Amino acid sequence: MNKVFLPSLIFFFLFMFFGESYAGQSAPQDTVRLSFPEFLEKAKEASNILRARERQINIAQSRRDEARASRFIPGATATTAHGFIPGVKASDPSLPQDQLYLDPGLRNDWEDWAFFNQLEITAIQPLYTWGAIRNAINAAQSGVRAAEFEYRTEEQNYELQLFQLYQARLLSMELQRLINDARRQLVQAEDELFRLLDEGDESIEEADVFKFELFKFEFFDQAEQIDQNTLFVERAWRIALGEIDNNTLFLPEENFLDPIEYQHRELDFYMQYALASRPEIHRLKAARDAAEFGLNAMRAQYYPAVILGITGRYAYAPNRPRQRNPFINNPSNTSSVTFGFGFRQNLNFMQLRSRTDRSREQMRQAEFAVEAVQDGIRLDVTDQYRSYLIARTRVENTSEALNVSREWMRMEQLDYDLGFGDVLNLVDAIRSNLELEASSRQRIHDLNVTIAKLYNKAGLPVIELFTN
């Protein structure tokens, strides 16, 4: 029997995504059958990797909100100071309290202490920045779009993996039924072979018995692989659905693995759709836009920004009188507000030039990345389209061969039932039919997965295979 391939790599990814191991469970109490859309929805809700990608979108949105907030008073600070301060003692008691600054003998009074408080607020509002703020906001918005398309890329790839897992479950069920039927046929053939050997049938030789025994052990080896694969797929389903501790048995809605009813289109259709729809391209285009906006924002720093500034200061110490003369300042007991227009210019032009050159190279890098991924997509779509045509031809050829094998097995069975057949010919016919049955199921599985991969490479949602 040909070895049966199951997409083990997909199951490895599932274990990596969810980061949990499966523990042996008791016998299932209930059975729940899920169509692929239901399986897909439930598995996506349980996916930790998709939740992590969603957080990336939230982080990008917070950066955009931060950039938007920079339009209004981006530089505002408040500083307070508190402590104890000594009072003052005049040498001329006749001086008014608000003219103490005229006393040349004014000294600190170390016997008079009071609590001192100070508040200072500064704020700057940009009025015109030559597009620096606007471009920074647009760059942050492009970052949000890039995060959204990155999530969509992850989501589409995960949907493909779930489709492969769903198909693997159908394949394991088919092979399990096939191997169970073959076990019964093998026992009957073995009993009949040894009966004829015991009766001294001259058509049976010892070499035939050895060949049969070798075939039997080879069959048992393959049957054990199928049994273990069946258990493994069932466990992978539980992990994907987030139902590790649930005793419910989850099964596909269908009982049999059938080819997807699909009428393919010309290669150009998939190529053009992929170039227009693949999220990888849109993500890189958003990154290119972000780099371009960043470059424009950097260039704007070569010009002076027009700003409005305001500064307010209030300090109070009850043991130090306020001096009313506008040219005299008592920093411990005063209040003032200053505002006006001004300019802000970064004078490190060498640093600005270096940053601008780096931004320019980042934009060019993003442009080349877009072109590179477009070339890669063209190759991917072409290769997957070729794989689909090959897989479809293999299914058709295997189906024809299976019809011939079934006819041969029926003929050998009929001849043997009528009494003039050869048991070894019947065993060979059963063996050939078993191999072709397994190969047919495997190739149907491969065809369905290849169609889903073609959809994935073209940027088409896999779920559309079940909604059209």
PDB file of C-alpha atoms in Angstrom, residues 1-5 175 218 222 225-226 431 434-436 438-440 442-443:
ATOM      1  CA  MET A   1       0.000   0.000   0.000  1.00  0.00           C
ATOM      2  CA  ASN A   2       1.297   3.445  -0.798  1.00  0.00           C
ATOM      3  CA  LYS A   3       2.201   5.566   2.175  1.00  0.00           C
ATOM      4  CA  VAL A   4      -0.472   8.090   3.030  1.00  0.00           C
ATOM      5  CA  PHE A   5       0.574  11.722   3.365  1.00  0.00           C
ATOM      6  CA  LEU A 175      -8.793   5.802   5.102  1.00  0.00           C
ATOM      7  CA  GLU A 218       3.236  -4.414   5.525  1.00  0.00           C
ATOM      8  CA  GLN A 222       0.296   1.017   7.158  1.00  0.00           C
ATOM      9  CA  GLN A 225       0.095   4.704  10.650  1.00  0.00           C
ATOM     10  CA  ILE A 226      -3.445   5.453   9.579  1.00  0.00           C
ATOM     11  CA  ARG A 431      -4.279  -5.585  -2.760  1.00  0.00           C
ATOM     12  CA  LEU A 434      -6.802  -1.270  -1.756  1.00  0.00           C
ATOM     13  CA  GLU A 435      -3.771   0.658  -2.987  1.00  0.00           C
ATOM     14  CA  LEU A 436      -5.797   2.458  -5.640  1.00  0.00           C
ATOM     15  CA  ALA A 438      -6.116   4.817  -0.822  1.00  0.00           C
ATOM     16  CA  SER A 439      -4.366   6.632  -3.666  1.00  0.00           C
ATOM     17  CA  SER A 440      -7.703   7.914  -4.962  1.00  0.00           C
ATOM     18  CA  GLN A 442      -5.220  10.910  -1.192  1.00  0.00           C
ATOM     19  CA  ARG A 443      -5.331  12.518  -4.616  1.00  0.00           C
TER      20      ARG A 443
END
